[in-house]
Tab-separated table of C-alpha atoms and ligand atoms in Angstrom:
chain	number	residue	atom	x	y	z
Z	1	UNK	CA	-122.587	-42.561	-34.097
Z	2	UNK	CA	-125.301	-39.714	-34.021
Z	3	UNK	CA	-128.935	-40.651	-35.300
Z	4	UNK	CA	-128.085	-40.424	-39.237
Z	5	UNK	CA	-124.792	-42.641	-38.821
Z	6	UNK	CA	-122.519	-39.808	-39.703
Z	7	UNK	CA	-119.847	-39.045	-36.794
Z	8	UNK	CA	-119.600	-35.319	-36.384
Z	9	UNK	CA	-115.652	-34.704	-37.915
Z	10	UNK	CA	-116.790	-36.606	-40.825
Z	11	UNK	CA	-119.663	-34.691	-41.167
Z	12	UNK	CA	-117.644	-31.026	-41.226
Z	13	UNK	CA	-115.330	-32.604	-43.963
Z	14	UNK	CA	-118.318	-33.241	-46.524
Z	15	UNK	CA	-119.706	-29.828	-45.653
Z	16	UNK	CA	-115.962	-28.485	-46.664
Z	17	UNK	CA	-115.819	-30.432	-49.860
Z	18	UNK	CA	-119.588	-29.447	-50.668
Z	19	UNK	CA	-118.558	-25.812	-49.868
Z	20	UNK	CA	-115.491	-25.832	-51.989
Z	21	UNK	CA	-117.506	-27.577	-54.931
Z	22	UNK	CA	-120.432	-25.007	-54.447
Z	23	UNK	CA	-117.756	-22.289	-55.247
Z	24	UNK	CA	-115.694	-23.808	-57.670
Z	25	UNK	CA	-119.593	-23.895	-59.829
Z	26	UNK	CA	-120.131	-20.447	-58.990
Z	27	UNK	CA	-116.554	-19.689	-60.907
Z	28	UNK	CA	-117.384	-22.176	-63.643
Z	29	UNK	CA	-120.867	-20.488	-64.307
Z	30	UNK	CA	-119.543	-16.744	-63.974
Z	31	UNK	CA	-116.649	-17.307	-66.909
Z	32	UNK	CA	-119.713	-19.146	-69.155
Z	33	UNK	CA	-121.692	-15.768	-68.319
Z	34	UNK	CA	-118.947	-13.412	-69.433
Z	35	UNK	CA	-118.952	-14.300	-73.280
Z	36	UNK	CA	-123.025	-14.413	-73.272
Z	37	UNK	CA	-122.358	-10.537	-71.551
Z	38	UNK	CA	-119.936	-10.004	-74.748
Z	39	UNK	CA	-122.782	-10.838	-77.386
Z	40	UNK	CA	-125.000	-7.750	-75.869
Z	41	UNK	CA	-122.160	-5.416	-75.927
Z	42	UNK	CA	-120.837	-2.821	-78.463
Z	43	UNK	CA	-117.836	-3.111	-79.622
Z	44	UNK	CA	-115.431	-1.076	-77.749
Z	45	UNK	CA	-116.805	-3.199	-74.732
Z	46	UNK	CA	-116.262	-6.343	-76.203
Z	47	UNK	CA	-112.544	-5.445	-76.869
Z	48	UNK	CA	-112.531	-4.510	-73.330
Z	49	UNK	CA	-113.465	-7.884	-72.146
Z	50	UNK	CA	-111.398	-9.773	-74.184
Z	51	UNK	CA	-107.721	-7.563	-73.084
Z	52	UNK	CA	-108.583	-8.186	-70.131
Z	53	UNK	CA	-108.725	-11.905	-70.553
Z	54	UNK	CA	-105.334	-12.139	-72.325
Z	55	UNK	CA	-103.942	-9.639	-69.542
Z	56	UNK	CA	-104.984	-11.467	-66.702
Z	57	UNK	CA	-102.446	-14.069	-67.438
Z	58	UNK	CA	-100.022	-11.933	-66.485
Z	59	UNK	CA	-100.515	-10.313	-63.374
Z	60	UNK	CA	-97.526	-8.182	-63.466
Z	61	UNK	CA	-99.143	-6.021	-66.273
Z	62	UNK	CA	-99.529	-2.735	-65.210
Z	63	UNK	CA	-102.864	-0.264	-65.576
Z	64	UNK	CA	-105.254	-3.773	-66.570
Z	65	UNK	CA	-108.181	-2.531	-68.627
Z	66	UNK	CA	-111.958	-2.987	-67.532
Z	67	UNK	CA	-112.791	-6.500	-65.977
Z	68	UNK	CA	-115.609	-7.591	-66.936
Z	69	UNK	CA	-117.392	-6.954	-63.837
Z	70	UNK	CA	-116.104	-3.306	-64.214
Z	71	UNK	CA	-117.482	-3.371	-67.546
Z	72	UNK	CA	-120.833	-3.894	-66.047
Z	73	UNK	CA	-120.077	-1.417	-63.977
Z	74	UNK	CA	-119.061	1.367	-66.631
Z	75	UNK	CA	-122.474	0.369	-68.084
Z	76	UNK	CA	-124.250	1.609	-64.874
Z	77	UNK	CA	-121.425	4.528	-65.146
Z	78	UNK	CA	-122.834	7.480	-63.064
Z	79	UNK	CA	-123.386	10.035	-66.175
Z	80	UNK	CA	-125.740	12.674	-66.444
Z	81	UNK	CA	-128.963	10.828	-68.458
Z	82	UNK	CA	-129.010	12.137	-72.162
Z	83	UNK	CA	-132.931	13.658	-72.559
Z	84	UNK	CA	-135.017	13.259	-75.336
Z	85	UNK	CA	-136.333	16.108	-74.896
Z	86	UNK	CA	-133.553	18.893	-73.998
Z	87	UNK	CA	-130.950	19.305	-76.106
Z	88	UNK	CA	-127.207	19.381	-74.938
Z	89	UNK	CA	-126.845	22.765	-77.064
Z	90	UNK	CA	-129.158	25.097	-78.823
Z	91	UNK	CA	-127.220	27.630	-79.873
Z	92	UNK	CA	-125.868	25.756	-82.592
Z	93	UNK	CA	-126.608	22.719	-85.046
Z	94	UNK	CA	-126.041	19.426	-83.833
Z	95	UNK	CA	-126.898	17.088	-86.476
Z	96	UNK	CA	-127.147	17.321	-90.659
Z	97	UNK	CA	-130.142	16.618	-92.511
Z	98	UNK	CA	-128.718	13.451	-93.334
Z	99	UNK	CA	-127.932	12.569	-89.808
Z	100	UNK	CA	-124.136	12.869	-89.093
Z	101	UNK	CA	-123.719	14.175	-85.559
Z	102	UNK	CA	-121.378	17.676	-85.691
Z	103	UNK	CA	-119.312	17.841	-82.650
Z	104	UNK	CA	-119.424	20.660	-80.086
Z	105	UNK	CA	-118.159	21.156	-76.569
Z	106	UNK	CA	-121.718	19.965	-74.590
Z	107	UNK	CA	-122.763	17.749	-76.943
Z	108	UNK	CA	-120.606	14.431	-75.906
Z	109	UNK	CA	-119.330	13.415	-72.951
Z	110	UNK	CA	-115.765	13.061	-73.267
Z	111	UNK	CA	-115.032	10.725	-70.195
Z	112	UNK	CA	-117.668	8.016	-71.755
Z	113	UNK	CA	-115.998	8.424	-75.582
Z	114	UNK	CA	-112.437	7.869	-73.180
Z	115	UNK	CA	-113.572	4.619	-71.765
Z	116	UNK	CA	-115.456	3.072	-75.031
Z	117	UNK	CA	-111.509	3.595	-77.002
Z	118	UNK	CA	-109.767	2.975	-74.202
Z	119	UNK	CA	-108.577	-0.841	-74.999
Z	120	UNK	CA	-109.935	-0.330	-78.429
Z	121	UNK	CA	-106.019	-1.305	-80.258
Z	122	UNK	CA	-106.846	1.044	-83.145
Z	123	UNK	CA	-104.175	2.858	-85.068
Z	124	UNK	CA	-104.794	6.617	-86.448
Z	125	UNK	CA	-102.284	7.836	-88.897
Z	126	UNK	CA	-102.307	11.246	-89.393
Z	127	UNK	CA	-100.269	12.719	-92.307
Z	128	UNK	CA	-98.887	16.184	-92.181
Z	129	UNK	CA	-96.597	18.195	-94.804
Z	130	UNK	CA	-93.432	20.325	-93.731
Z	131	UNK	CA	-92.158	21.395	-96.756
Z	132	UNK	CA	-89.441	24.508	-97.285
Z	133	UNK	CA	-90.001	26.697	-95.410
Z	134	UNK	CA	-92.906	24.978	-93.210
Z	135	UNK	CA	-90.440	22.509	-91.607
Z	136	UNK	CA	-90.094	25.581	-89.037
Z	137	UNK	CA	-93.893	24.450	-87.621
Z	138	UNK	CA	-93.383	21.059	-87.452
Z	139	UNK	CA	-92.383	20.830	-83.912
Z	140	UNK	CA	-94.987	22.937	-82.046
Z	141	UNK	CA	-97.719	20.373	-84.428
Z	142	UNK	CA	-95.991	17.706	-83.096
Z	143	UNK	CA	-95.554	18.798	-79.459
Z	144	UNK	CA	-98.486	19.830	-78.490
Z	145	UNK	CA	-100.491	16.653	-80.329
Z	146	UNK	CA	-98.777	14.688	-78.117
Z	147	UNK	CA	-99.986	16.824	-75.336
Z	148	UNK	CA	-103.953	17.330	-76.465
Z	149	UNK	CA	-104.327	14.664	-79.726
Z	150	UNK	CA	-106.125	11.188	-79.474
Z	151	UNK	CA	-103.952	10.886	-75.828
Z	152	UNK	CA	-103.681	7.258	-74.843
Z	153	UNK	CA	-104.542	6.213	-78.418
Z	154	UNK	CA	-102.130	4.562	-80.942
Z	155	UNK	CA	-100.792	7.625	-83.310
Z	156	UNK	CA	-98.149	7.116	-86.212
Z	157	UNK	CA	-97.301	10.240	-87.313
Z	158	UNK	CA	-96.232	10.634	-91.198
Z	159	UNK	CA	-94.669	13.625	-91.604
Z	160	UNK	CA	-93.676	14.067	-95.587
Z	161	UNK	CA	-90.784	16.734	-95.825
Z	162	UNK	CA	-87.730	17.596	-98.423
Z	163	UNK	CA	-85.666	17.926	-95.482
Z	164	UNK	CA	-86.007	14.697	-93.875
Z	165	UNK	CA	-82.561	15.498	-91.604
Z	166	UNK	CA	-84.810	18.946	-90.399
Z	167	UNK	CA	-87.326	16.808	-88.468
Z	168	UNK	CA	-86.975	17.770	-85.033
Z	169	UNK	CA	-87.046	15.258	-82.612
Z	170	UNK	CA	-89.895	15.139	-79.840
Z	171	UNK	CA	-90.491	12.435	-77.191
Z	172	UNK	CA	-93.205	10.248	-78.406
Z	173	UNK	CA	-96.016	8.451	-75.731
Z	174	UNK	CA	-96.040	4.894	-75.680
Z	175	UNK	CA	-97.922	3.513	-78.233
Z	176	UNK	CA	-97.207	6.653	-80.891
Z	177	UNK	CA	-94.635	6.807	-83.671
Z	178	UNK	CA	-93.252	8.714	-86.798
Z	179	UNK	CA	-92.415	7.892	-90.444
Z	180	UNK	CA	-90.576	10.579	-92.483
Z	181	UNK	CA	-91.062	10.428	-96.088
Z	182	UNK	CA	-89.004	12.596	-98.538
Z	183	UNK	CA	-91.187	14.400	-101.036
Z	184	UNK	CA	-90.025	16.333	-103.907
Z	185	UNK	CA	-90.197	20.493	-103.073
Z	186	UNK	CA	-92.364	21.877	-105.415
Z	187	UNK	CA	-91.704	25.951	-106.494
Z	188	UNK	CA	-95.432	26.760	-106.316
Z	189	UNK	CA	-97.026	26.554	-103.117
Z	190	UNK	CA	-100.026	25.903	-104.405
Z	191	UNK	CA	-98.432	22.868	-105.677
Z	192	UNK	CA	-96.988	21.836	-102.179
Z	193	UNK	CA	-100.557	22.364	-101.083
Z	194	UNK	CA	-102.952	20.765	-104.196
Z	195	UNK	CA	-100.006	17.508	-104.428
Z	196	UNK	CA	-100.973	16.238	-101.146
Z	197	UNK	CA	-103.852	14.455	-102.150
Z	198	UNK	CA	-101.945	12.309	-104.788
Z	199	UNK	CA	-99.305	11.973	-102.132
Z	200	UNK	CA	-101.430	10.695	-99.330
Z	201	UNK	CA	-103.351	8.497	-101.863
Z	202	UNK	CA	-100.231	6.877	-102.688
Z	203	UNK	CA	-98.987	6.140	-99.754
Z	204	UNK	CA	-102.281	4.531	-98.092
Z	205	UNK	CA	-101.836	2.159	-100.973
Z	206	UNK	CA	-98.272	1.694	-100.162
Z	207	UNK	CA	-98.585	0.839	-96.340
Z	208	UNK	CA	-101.172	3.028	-94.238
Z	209	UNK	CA	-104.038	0.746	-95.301
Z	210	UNK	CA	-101.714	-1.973	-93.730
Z	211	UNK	CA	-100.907	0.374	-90.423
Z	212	UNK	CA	-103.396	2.288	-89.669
Z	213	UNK	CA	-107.871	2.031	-89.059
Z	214	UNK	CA	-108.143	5.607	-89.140
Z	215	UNK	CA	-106.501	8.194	-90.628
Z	216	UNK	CA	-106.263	12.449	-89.872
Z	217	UNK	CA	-104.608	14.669	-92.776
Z	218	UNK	CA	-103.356	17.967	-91.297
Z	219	UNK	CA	-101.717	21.336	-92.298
Z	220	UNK	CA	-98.421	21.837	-90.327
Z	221	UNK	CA	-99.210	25.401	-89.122
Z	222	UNK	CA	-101.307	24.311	-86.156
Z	223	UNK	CA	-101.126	23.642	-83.058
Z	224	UNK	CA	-103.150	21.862	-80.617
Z	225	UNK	CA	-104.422	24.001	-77.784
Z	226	UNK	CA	-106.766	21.002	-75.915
Z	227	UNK	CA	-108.764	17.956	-75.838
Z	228	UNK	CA	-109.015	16.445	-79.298
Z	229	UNK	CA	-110.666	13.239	-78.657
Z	230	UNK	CA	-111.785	9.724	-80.557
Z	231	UNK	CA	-115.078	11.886	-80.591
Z	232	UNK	CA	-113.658	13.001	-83.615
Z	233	UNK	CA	-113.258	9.602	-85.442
Z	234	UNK	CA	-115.780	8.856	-87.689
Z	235	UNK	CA	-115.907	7.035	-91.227
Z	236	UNK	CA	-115.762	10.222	-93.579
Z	237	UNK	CA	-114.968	13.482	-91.088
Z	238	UNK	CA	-114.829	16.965	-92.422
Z	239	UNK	CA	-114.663	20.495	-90.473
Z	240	UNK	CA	-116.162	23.690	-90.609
Z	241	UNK	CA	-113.922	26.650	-92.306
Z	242	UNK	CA	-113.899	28.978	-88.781
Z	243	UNK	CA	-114.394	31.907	-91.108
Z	244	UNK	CA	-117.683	30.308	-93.001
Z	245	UNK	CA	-119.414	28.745	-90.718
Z	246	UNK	CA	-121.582	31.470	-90.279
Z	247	UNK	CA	-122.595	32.162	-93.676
Z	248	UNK	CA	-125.258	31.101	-96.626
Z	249	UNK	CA	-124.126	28.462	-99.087
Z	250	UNK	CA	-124.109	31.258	-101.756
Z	251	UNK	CA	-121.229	33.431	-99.711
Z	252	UNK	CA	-119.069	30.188	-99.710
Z	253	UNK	CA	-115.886	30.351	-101.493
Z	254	UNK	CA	-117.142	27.122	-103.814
Z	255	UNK	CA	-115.161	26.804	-107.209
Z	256	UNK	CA	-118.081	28.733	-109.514
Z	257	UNK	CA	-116.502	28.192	-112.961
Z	258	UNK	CA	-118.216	25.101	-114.416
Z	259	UNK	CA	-115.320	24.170	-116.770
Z	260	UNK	CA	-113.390	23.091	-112.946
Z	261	UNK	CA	-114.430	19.384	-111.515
Z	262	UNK	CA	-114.775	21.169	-108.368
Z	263	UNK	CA	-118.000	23.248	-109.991
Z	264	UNK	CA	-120.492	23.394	-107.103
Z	265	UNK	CA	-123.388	25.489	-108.422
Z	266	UNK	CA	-124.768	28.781	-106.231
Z	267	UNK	CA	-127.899	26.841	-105.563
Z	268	UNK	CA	-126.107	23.845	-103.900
Z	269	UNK	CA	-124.120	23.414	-100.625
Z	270	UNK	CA	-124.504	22.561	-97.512
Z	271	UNK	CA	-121.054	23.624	-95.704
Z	272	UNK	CA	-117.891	25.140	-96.684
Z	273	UNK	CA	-115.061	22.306	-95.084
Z	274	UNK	CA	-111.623	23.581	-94.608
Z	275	UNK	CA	-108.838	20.993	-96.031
Z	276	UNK	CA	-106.551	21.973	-92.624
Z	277	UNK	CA	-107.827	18.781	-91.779
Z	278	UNK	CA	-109.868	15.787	-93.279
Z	279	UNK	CA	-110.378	12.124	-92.509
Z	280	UNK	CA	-112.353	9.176	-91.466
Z	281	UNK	CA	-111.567	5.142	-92.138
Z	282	UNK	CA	-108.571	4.409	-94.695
Z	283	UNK	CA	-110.735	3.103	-97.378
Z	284	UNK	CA	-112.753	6.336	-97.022
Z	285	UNK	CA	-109.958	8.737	-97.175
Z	286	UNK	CA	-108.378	6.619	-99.912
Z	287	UNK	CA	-111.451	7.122	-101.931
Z	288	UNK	CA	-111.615	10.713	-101.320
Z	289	UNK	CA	-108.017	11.196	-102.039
Z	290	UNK	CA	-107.857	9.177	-105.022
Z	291	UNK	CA	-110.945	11.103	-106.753
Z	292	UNK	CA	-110.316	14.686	-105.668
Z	293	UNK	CA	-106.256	13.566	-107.533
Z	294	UNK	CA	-108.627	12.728	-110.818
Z	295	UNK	CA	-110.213	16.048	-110.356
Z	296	UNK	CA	-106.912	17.918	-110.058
Z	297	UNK	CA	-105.453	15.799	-112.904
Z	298	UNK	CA	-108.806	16.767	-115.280
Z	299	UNK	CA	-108.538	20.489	-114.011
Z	300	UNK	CA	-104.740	20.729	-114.840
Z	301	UNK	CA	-104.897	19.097	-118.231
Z	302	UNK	CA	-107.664	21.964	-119.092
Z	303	UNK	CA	-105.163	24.512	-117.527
Z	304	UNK	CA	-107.286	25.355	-114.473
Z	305	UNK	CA	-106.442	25.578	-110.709
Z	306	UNK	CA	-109.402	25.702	-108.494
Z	307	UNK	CA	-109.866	28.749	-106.479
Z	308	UNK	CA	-108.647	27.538	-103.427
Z	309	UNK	CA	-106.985	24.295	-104.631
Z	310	UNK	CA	-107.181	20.979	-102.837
Z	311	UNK	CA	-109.799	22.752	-100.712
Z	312	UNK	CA	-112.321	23.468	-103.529
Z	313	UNK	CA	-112.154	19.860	-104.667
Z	314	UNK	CA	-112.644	18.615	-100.920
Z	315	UNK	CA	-115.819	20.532	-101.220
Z	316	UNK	CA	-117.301	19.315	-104.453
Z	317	UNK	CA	-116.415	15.945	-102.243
Z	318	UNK	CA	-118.427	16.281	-99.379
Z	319	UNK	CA	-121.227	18.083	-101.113
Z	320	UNK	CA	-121.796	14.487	-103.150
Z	321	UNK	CA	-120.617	12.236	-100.673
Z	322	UNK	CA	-121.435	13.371	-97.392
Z	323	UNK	CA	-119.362	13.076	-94.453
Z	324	UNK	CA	-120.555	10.797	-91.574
Z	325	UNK	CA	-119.376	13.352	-88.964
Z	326	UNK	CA	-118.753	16.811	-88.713
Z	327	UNK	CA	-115.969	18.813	-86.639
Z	328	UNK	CA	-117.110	22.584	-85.586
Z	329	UNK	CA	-114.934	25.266	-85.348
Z	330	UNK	CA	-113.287	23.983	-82.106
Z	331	UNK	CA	-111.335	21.786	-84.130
Z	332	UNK	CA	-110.279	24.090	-86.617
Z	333	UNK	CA	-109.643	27.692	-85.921
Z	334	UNK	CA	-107.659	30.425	-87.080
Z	335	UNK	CA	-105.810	32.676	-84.322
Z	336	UNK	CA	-106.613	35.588	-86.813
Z	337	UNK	CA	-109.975	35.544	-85.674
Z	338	UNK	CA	-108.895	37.059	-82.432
Z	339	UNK	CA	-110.975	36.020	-78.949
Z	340	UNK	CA	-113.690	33.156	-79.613
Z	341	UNK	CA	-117.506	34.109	-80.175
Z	342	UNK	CA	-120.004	32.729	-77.793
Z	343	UNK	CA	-120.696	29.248	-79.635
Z	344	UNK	CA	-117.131	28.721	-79.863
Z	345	UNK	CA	-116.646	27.308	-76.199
Z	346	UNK	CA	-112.886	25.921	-76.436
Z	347	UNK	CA	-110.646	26.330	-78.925
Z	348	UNK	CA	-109.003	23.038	-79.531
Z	349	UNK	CA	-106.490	23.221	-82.578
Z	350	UNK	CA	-105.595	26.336	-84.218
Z	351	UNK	CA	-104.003	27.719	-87.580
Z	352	UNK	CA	-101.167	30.168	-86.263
Z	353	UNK	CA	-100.087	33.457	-87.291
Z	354	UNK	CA	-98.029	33.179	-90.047
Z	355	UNK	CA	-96.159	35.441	-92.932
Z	356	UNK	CA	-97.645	34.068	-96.057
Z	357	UNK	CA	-94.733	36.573	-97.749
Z	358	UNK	CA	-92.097	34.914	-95.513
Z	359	UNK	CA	-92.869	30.969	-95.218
Z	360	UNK	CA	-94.183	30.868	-99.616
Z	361	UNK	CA	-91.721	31.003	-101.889
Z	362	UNK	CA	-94.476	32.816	-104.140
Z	363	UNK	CA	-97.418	34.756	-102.821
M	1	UD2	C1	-107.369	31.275	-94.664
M	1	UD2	C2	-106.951	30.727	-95.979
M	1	UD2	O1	-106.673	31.462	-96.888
M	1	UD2	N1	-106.900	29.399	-96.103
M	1	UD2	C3	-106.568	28.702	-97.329
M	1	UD2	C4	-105.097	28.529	-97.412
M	1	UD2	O2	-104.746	27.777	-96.294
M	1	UD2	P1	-103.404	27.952	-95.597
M	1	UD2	O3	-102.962	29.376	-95.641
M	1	UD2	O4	-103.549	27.343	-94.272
M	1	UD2	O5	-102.452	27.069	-96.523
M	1	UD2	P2	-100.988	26.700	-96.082
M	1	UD2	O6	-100.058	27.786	-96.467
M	1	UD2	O7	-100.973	26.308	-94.644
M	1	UD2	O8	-100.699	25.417	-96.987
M	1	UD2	C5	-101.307	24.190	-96.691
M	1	UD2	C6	-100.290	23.165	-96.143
M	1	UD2	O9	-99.449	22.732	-97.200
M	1	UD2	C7	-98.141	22.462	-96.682
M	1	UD2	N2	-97.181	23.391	-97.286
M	1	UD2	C8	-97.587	24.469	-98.027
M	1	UD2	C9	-96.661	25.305	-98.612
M	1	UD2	C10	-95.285	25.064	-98.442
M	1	UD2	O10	-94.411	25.786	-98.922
M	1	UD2	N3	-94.916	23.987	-97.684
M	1	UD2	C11	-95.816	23.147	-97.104
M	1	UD2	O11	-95.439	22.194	-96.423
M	1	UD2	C12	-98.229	22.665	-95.167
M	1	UD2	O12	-98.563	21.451	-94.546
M	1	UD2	C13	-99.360	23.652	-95.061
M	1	UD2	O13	-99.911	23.655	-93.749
M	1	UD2	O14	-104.749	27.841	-98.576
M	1	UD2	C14	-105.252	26.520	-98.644
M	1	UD2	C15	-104.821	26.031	-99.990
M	1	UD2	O15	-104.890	24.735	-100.111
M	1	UD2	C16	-106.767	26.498	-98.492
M	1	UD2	O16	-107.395	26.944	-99.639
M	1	UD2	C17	-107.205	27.357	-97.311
M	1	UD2	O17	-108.580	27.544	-97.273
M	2	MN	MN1	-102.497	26.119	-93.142
């Protein structure tokens, strides 16, 4: 017996059990901490946390998402410091008057926009036509989107076509899949063209608002030559025309007859938006698709096609309801435009060369 009438062996056992109580604290306190961390966090974080909770049950998962201590970590992340007051690009507009960001190489950082999606679980549909004679793009779209579009994101692919047994078939990334969808083949391309908007409408309300969170419609002669991010998802997202971008609002190609629904007058405007590709949340593409059909539907019983269809009613759109983010150039350009200019830094998906007298059935 030592002075405090605890024999030494006994007294190396309670200091054991006190150690293994002091840790087994420290791990019941640090798993309270983790959901008051979630509360703080945005969003994509919190998704983060809470895959990573499911996944740790099973430990033969592979590639395990953020742990929350990582998260912290990514917080801290070792990026440059955005600076109040030096902007990423002055060459070239950055924001709208009404404060939607417009995306340019420089002005994100894609690695960051990566990690916030990265366990995010959101679907983006993204509809694209191949009818007639347009089948014959199809698989260069598809190809090279799974190479440079929304990589390690979920994708399902829509692809509407009067030749559904012409679809060609391309190995998909986990995660990514295809519905084919047999539309009638108009004789007009125009009508092709101007009846996607009815068609897409339709079939949100049929399943994609059921599918999807976000949703991309596309032209078919494209292809994807780079990085096209989640920087590009947004709730409404329209793109510059690469051949307009440059000009005044009374140079844009607007429909100018005010008997059309898609009358913008020369005094109004604030961007001409090429319908090669339009999107943003389902409800907001819905919307978008289901008015610019009423527009069409008013225009044809009058006997009028807008100057440049679907397109000129897309612009009346965003003129009155204005998009929440804007794609530049880089996201839409036109291989007839030759080499890039200087504020064009990477050219990310492209219109290709095409016959118009070979792939239309009328010019
Ligand atoms: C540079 C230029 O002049 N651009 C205009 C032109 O775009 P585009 O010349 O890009 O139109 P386009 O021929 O690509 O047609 C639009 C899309 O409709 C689909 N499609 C069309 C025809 C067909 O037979 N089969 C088929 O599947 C296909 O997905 C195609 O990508 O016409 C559009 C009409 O809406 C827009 O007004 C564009 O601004
Ligand atoms: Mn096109």
């Amino acid at each position: 017996m030592n002075k405090k009438g605890v024999k030494p062996p006994l007294r190396y056992f309670l200091l054991f059990v006190f150690v293994i109580l002091l840790l087994g604290a420290a791990r019941y306190f640090e798993r309270l901490t983790v959901p008051m961390h979630r509360s703080f966090c945005p969003q994509s974080v919190v998704t983060t946390n809470v895959t990573r909770s499911a996944s740790s049950i099973n430990q033969n998962r592979p590639a395990l998402p953020a742990t929350p201590q990582e998260v912290l970590q990514l917080r801290r992340a070792n990026y440059e410091q955005p600076r109040a007051l030096i902007p990423p690009r002055n060459d070239v507009l950055t924001v709208t008057p009404w404060l939607a960001p417009i995306v340019w190489e420089g002005t994100f950082d894609p690695d960051m926009i990566d990690s916030m999606y990265k366990s995010s679980n959101i679907t983006i549909a993204t509809t694209v036509f191949a009818v007639g004679k347009y089948i014959q793009f199809l698989r260069d779209f598809l190809e090279t989107a799974e190479k440079y579009y929304l990589s390690g994101l979920r994708v399902h692919y829509y692809v509407f076509t009067d030749q559904p047994q012409e679809v060609p078939r391309v190995e998909l990334a986990v995660g990514r899949n295809i519905s084919i969808i047999q539309v009638p083949k108009y004789s007009r391309w125009q009508e092709i063209s101007l009846r996607r908007m009815e068609i897409i409408q339709r079939t949100i309300e049929e399943r994609i608002h059921i599918e999807a969170d976000y949703i991309f419609c596309m032209d078919v002669d494209m292809k994807f030559h780079s990085r096209w991010g989640p920087e590009t998802l947004g709730t409404l997202v329209g793109v510059l025309h690469p051949w307009y971008y440059e000009f005044t609002r009374d140079q844009f190609t607007y429909e100018r007859r005010p008997e059309s629904a898609a009358y913008i007058p020369m005094e109004e405007g604030d961007f001409y938006y090429m319908a090669a590709v339009f999107g943003g949340s389902v409800k907001e593409v819905h919307a978008l698709t289901k008015k610019c059909h009423e527009h069409l539907e008013v225009d044809k019983s009058k006997d009028l096609e807008a100057i440049w269809q679907e397109e000129s009613h897309l612009n009346w759109y965003l003129l009155y309801n204005k998009p929440t983010k804007v794609l530049s150039p880089e996201y839409l350009w036109d291989d007839q435009k030759g080499g890039l200019p200087k504020d064009i830094k990477v050219k990310r998906f492209s219109a290709v060369i095409k016959n118009k007298w070979e792939v239309r059935d009328n010019v």
